[in-house]
XYZ file of C-alpha atoms in Angstrom:
390
model
C -85.635 -11.129 12.484
C -83.622 -8.284 11.006
C -81.424 -9.064 8.000
C -79.231 -7.008 5.701
C -78.449 -7.410 1.998
C -75.458 -5.785 0.339
C -75.348 -5.262 -3.411
C -73.028 -3.544 -5.882
C -75.903 -1.310 -6.970
C -79.386 -0.725 -5.579
C -81.963 0.838 -7.891
C -84.565 1.936 -5.364
C -86.884 3.350 -8.087
C -87.862 6.127 -5.683
C -88.618 9.000 -8.100
C -85.687 11.373 -8.376
C -83.324 9.126 -6.422
C -80.105 7.978 -8.116
C -78.812 4.407 -7.895
C -76.991 3.581 -4.663
C -73.533 2.183 -5.329
C -72.322 -0.411 -2.819
C -75.693 -0.308 -1.122
C -77.246 -2.004 1.881
C -80.916 -2.894 2.423
C -82.035 -3.737 5.964
C -85.276 -5.612 6.606
C -87.206 -6.713 9.683
C -90.492 -8.635 9.874
C -90.875 -8.553 6.060
C -90.604 -4.770 5.990
C -87.770 -2.576 4.738
C -86.217 -0.698 7.646
C -83.427 1.157 5.858
C -81.709 1.401 2.490
C -78.599 3.392 1.673
C -74.825 3.253 1.169
C -73.153 0.324 2.900
C -70.587 2.590 4.546
C -73.342 4.615 6.229
C -75.481 1.700 7.484
C -73.041 -1.095 8.327
C -72.180 0.149 11.836
C -75.813 0.292 12.918
C -76.592 -3.302 11.904
C -75.486 -6.478 13.706
C -77.831 -9.202 12.411
C -77.497 -11.782 9.601
C -75.741 -10.332 6.573
C -76.007 -11.430 2.925
C -73.615 -10.215 0.231
C -75.175 -10.370 -3.241
C -71.921 -9.424 -4.904
C -71.870 -7.754 -8.306
C -75.632 -7.576 -8.672
C -78.096 -4.786 -9.366
C -80.845 -5.014 -6.743
C -84.288 -3.717 -7.754
C -87.804 -3.814 -6.293
C -89.775 -7.018 -6.706
C -91.415 -7.093 -10.130
C -95.132 -6.691 -10.812
C -96.736 -8.794 -13.546
C -99.494 -6.395 -14.544
C -101.660 -8.747 -16.605
C -102.157 -12.477 -16.210
C -104.926 -15.077 -16.347
C -103.592 -17.652 -13.911
C -106.902 -19.512 -14.099
C -105.842 -20.653 -17.595
C -102.489 -22.080 -16.460
C -103.660 -25.667 -17.064
C -103.938 -24.856 -20.788
C -100.188 -24.558 -21.300
C -99.349 -25.963 -24.779
C -103.042 -26.751 -25.416
C -103.799 -23.914 -27.835
C -102.753 -23.237 -31.438
C -99.872 -20.768 -31.775
C -98.847 -18.618 -34.712
C -102.041 -18.743 -36.787
C -103.838 -15.586 -35.703
C -106.400 -14.602 -33.128
C -109.466 -16.391 -34.541
C -107.633 -19.727 -34.740
C -106.225 -19.267 -31.242
C -109.671 -18.457 -29.804
C -111.211 -21.544 -31.396
C -108.464 -23.736 -29.967
C -108.890 -22.109 -26.547
C -112.625 -22.777 -26.502
C -112.082 -26.481 -27.243
C -110.644 -26.780 -23.732
C -112.228 -26.823 -20.289
C -111.716 -23.229 -19.184
C -112.652 -24.077 -15.593
C -110.276 -27.000 -15.173
C -107.398 -25.353 -13.329
C -106.146 -27.326 -10.314
C -104.361 -26.446 -7.107
C -101.127 -28.208 -8.059
C -100.826 -26.216 -11.280
C -101.549 -22.919 -9.535
C -98.929 -23.557 -6.868
C -96.374 -24.503 -9.528
C -96.995 -21.286 -11.452
C -96.949 -19.222 -8.279
C -93.560 -20.723 -7.420
C -92.262 -19.815 -10.875
C -93.435 -16.248 -10.441
C -91.652 -15.913 -7.102
C -88.478 -17.614 -8.311
C -88.176 -15.211 -11.248
C -88.508 -12.076 -9.120
C -92.233 -11.315 -9.237
C -93.719 -9.915 -6.020
C -97.027 -8.523 -7.282
C -99.611 -9.481 -9.854
C -102.640 -8.179 -11.694
C -104.723 -11.284 -12.275
C -107.918 -11.642 -14.315
C -110.575 -14.231 -13.523
C -113.921 -14.730 -15.204
C -114.265 -18.507 -15.067
C -113.307 -19.590 -11.524
C -113.109 -16.358 -9.480
C -113.755 -18.058 -6.138
C -110.874 -20.473 -6.742
C -108.554 -17.627 -7.689
C -109.683 -15.539 -4.715
C -108.801 -18.368 -2.325
C -105.493 -18.949 -4.109
C -104.402 -15.306 -3.840
C -105.795 -14.759 -0.353
C -103.445 -17.366 1.075
C -100.516 -16.726 -1.274
C -97.265 -14.798 -0.868
C -97.773 -12.544 -3.894
C -99.375 -9.130 -3.495
C -102.398 -9.523 -5.778
C -104.918 -7.324 -7.502
C -107.631 -9.742 -8.585
C -110.028 -8.517 -11.278
C -113.429 -10.135 -11.673
C -113.867 -10.154 -15.443
C -117.279 -9.587 -17.019
C -117.960 -10.999 -20.455
C -121.194 -11.098 -22.446
C -123.102 -8.760 -24.744
C -126.422 -8.657 -22.939
C -127.275 -5.191 -21.651
C -126.516 -4.531 -17.972
C -129.767 -3.234 -16.484
C -128.493 -2.601 -12.951
C -126.178 0.007 -11.511
C -124.600 -2.491 -9.115
C -122.162 -5.293 -9.857
C -122.935 -8.809 -8.726
C -120.126 -10.636 -6.956
C -119.805 -14.412 -6.495
C -120.552 -15.789 -3.053
C -117.579 -15.299 -0.759
C -116.116 -12.388 -2.709
C -116.888 -9.161 -0.915
C -114.981 -6.160 -2.290
C -115.981 -4.131 0.774
C -114.011 -6.520 2.980
C -111.172 -7.250 0.531
C -109.832 -4.083 -1.047
C -107.535 -6.046 -3.380
C -110.564 -7.112 -5.419
C -111.534 -5.116 -8.484
C -113.518 -5.523 -11.702
C -112.690 -5.673 -15.408
C -114.378 -5.819 -18.761
C -113.094 -8.314 -21.289
C -113.123 -6.195 -24.466
C -115.266 -3.803 -26.466
C -116.513 -6.621 -28.686
C -117.250 -9.106 -25.893
C -118.658 -6.987 -23.041
C -121.719 -4.816 -23.604
C -120.862 -1.087 -23.546
C -123.393 -0.425 -20.765
C -121.748 -3.147 -18.683
C -118.330 -1.635 -19.284
C -119.632 1.722 -18.097
C -121.200 0.199 -14.972
C -117.913 -1.582 -14.177
C -115.866 1.566 -14.724
C -118.246 3.627 -12.579
C -118.050 1.079 -9.766
C -114.233 1.079 -9.943
C -114.118 4.872 -9.843
C -116.541 5.132 -6.917
C -114.608 2.507 -4.954
C -111.114 3.746 -5.807
C -110.190 0.561 -7.692
C -108.340 0.109 -10.983
C -110.244 -0.880 -14.118
C -108.815 -3.168 -16.798
C -109.764 -4.308 -20.299
C -108.197 -5.785 -23.429
C -107.994 -3.104 -26.094
C -106.945 -2.936 -29.769
C -105.383 -6.394 -29.558
C -105.816 -7.741 -33.075
C -106.804 -6.848 -36.637
C -110.173 -8.609 -36.380
C -111.161 -6.355 -33.490
C -110.225 -3.286 -35.532
C -112.261 -4.441 -38.530
C -115.250 -5.423 -36.389
C -115.477 -2.081 -34.595
C -114.811 0.112 -37.623
C -116.778 -1.707 -40.346
C -118.673 -4.576 -38.666
C -117.215 -6.981 -41.221
C -114.466 -9.593 -41.434
C -113.860 -13.203 -40.330
C -113.767 -12.268 -36.650
C -117.088 -10.441 -36.920
C -118.666 -13.444 -38.645
C -117.333 -15.749 -35.935
C -118.969 -13.674 -33.179
C -122.249 -12.610 -34.752
C -125.141 -14.750 -33.650
C -123.134 -16.128 -30.734
C -121.379 -13.599 -28.519
C -122.525 -10.624 -30.605
C -126.156 -10.092 -31.607
C -126.818 -10.548 -35.327
C -127.951 -6.908 -35.586
C -124.763 -5.513 -34.022
C -123.978 -2.026 -35.310
C -120.270 -1.076 -35.194
C -119.348 2.293 -33.685
C -117.278 3.037 -36.804
C -114.247 4.323 -34.902
C -111.027 2.864 -33.502
C -111.130 0.819 -30.274
C -109.317 3.550 -28.328
C -111.657 6.254 -29.638
C -114.660 4.098 -28.740
C -113.347 3.356 -25.245
C -112.817 7.088 -24.775
C -116.309 7.843 -26.055
C -117.693 5.456 -23.420
C -115.739 7.236 -20.673
C -113.541 4.257 -19.860
C -110.115 5.898 -20.015
C -108.422 7.696 -17.134
C -105.445 7.380 -14.785
C -106.922 4.285 -13.116
C -107.473 2.413 -16.394
C -105.159 -0.394 -17.481
C -105.532 -1.084 -21.197
C -103.997 -4.393 -22.259
C -102.154 -5.231 -25.515
C -102.837 -2.065 -27.588
C -101.231 -3.516 -30.724
C -103.266 -1.526 -33.247
C -102.970 2.167 -32.465
C -102.712 5.261 -34.609
C -101.156 8.569 -33.622
C -104.487 9.960 -32.393
C -105.075 6.841 -30.270
C -101.720 7.253 -28.559
C -102.388 10.935 -27.959
C -105.766 10.075 -26.421
C -104.196 7.511 -24.085
C -101.576 10.058 -23.040
C -104.123 12.815 -22.432
C -106.355 10.504 -20.379
C -103.299 9.243 -18.443
C -104.329 5.643 -19.089
C -101.666 2.964 -18.662
C -100.888 0.415 -21.367
C -99.833 -3.110 -20.452
C -97.768 -4.700 -23.202
C -97.609 -8.480 -23.615
C -95.093 -8.913 -26.466
C -94.591 -12.676 -26.176
C -98.313 -13.383 -26.008
C -98.839 -11.258 -29.108
C -96.056 -13.164 -30.873
C -97.466 -16.542 -29.771
C -100.867 -15.738 -31.251
C -99.325 -13.800 -34.157
C -101.392 -10.625 -33.896
C -98.553 -8.156 -34.443
C -96.314 -5.963 -32.345
C -97.473 -3.019 -30.259
C -95.867 0.397 -31.023
C -93.993 0.360 -27.733
C -91.390 3.003 -28.556
C -93.983 5.415 -29.901
C -96.115 4.925 -26.773
C -93.078 5.631 -24.612
C -92.037 8.772 -26.498
C -95.655 9.990 -26.485
C -95.588 9.790 -22.694
C -98.052 6.939 -22.192
C -97.280 4.974 -18.983
C -96.238 1.418 -19.855
C -96.107 -1.801 -17.887
C -95.552 -5.440 -18.827
C -97.521 -8.635 -18.374
C -97.008 -12.227 -19.416
C -100.722 -12.854 -20.113
C -101.813 -16.476 -19.622
C -100.011 -19.756 -20.182
C -102.613 -20.400 -22.869
C -100.705 -17.833 -24.960
C -97.200 -17.887 -23.498
C -94.490 -20.355 -22.574
C -93.874 -19.180 -19.004
C -94.544 -16.363 -16.538
C -90.971 -15.020 -16.349
C -91.308 -11.244 -16.562
C -87.606 -10.807 -17.344
C -88.154 -12.768 -20.566
C -91.011 -10.400 -21.377
C -88.648 -7.489 -20.823
C -86.069 -9.021 -23.167
C -88.706 -9.497 -25.856
C -89.634 -5.829 -25.532
C -86.010 -4.668 -25.588
C -85.264 -6.693 -28.710
C -87.708 -4.502 -30.657
C -86.334 -1.175 -29.382
C -84.373 0.794 -32.017
C -81.929 2.203 -29.450
C -81.134 0.762 -26.009
C -83.755 1.707 -23.424
C -82.306 3.070 -20.183
C -82.369 0.548 -17.346
C -84.394 2.738 -14.991
C -86.976 3.341 -17.730
C -87.334 -0.400 -18.269
C -87.592 -0.940 -14.518
C -90.403 1.605 -14.322
C -92.407 -0.707 -16.628
C -91.860 -3.536 -14.142
C -92.191 -1.724 -10.811
C -93.378 1.880 -10.471
C -95.971 2.013 -13.237
C -97.797 -1.246 -12.470
C -97.670 -0.529 -8.727
C -99.378 2.801 -9.320
C -102.116 1.699 -11.734
C -102.907 -1.499 -9.810
C -103.005 0.334 -6.495
C -100.153 -1.701 -5.020
C -97.819 1.243 -4.481
C -98.384 1.304 -0.717
C -96.325 -1.897 -0.427
C -94.501 -2.431 -3.741
C -92.867 -0.510 -6.587
C -89.913 1.021 -4.730
C -87.296 0.030 -2.180
C -87.794 2.381 0.754
C -88.551 2.143 4.475
C -92.061 0.891 5.220
C -92.474 -1.074 1.975
C -92.438 -4.878 1.734
C -88.952 -6.403 1.649
C -89.576 -7.725 -1.867
C -86.587 -7.369 -4.144
C -84.837 -9.163 -6.961
C -81.710 -8.716 -9.101
C -81.440 -7.872 -12.792
C -80.221 -10.751 -15.000
C -76.998 -10.060 -16.889
C -78.802 -10.744 -20.171
C -81.176 -7.845 -19.460
C -78.395 -5.493 -18.353
C -76.592 -6.153 -21.634
C -79.646 -4.976 -23.597
C -80.255 -1.715 -21.707
C -78.642 1.692 -21.947
C -77.209 3.916 -19.201
C -79.521 5.250 -16.534
C -81.281 8.522 -17.292
C -81.063 9.424 -13.591
C -77.873 11.149 -12.500
C -75.706 8.689 -10.602
C -73.669 9.291 -7.479
C -69.996 8.477 -7.577
C -69.093 4.909 -6.496
C-alpha cells in the first residue's frame, strides 16, 4: 500500500542533489516511488500520510563491519587493556555459542536505530549467520572469513554446505588479517572476489602489535602467535601492513580495509591511489584501547570512509549513530552533515555492493530511511552541497 512521509528536510544523498526542504517521500510495496518538495507531490498522492515534523530524513544506515556471530559475548571480554589481553579474554569464550534469541535481539536494535544494511563477518558459524540473514529484514553482505596460516594450495574457495555464492550473490569472502591468514590464501580470496564481482574485506593496521610483528617479527603479540597461529619460522615482510597488503595485490576499489589505526602518510596515499575504502570502528578501538585512527587525515587525503560498530565482544551496542558521535568528537572542526552521511550511506553501499537498493533516497530504491538524532546534528557543520531555498 502506498504511503507518504513528510519531513522538514530530506537528504537524499543522490550525488550532486541538494537537500529538499519541506520534502515528501512516497513509497509503495517497500519501494520508493517519488521524492521531492511537498508542494509538488502532495496533489498526486491520496494514501496514508505521515508527518515527521522537524526532522532530517536520510537513507537507512549501513553498518559496514560487524561480527554478529559474537553477539553472545557482550560484556564477556576484557576492555581497556590492549589487543593481546582482549584476544586472550575472547578466546576463553565459546566463539560458536551464539543463539537465535540473541541474534534477533541485536537485529531489532539495528533496525530500531536506523540501520537498513550490514556488512557482516562470519568465520565460526557461517551457516547459522547465512540462515539468519536470509530470512531477515536487513540487506546483508555476508563475508565468509578465512583464518589460518597454512598455505592455500587450491585456486578455488571451499564453502560450507548450504552456502552457494553462485545462487546467493550477497555472499562474499574475507581474510581475517595479514598476521592470521596466509598471504597465498588472501590472494586466492581476493582473486575469487574480483572474478565474481564481490567485495573483499580484511582487518588492517589495527594495533601496535600487528605493526611490530610485520615490520620486525618481534614483540609480545608476535610471541603470543608464534608456534600457534604463526609458524615458529615466520619471516616478517619488514614493511607496514598497508604496504604489505598492496604488495600482495589486495587493495583496490572493491576492498574494505577495517580499523586502519596505524597509518603513515605513505599508507594513506596508497589507500587513496588504490581507491580502497576504510571502515572506522572508533568505539571498538577505544574499548580495546588500541588507539585512534587518523580519520581526518584519511578524509582530507581523499580515502573513502565508512563506519562500523564491530562486534558486541568489543562494543557496548550496535547503534551506528553513537559510532558517528564518537567519530565527530575527535574531529578538529565540525564535519559537514552530508560528508558524515556519506560515511553511513553512500560509501558503504558502494563498497559492499548494496547500492542497487540502499545508499540514497530515490525512485526504485528500498523505502529504508531514518532521521538524524538532534545530538548528531549539533555536532556537524553546514552542508557542503548548495541548498535550495526553503
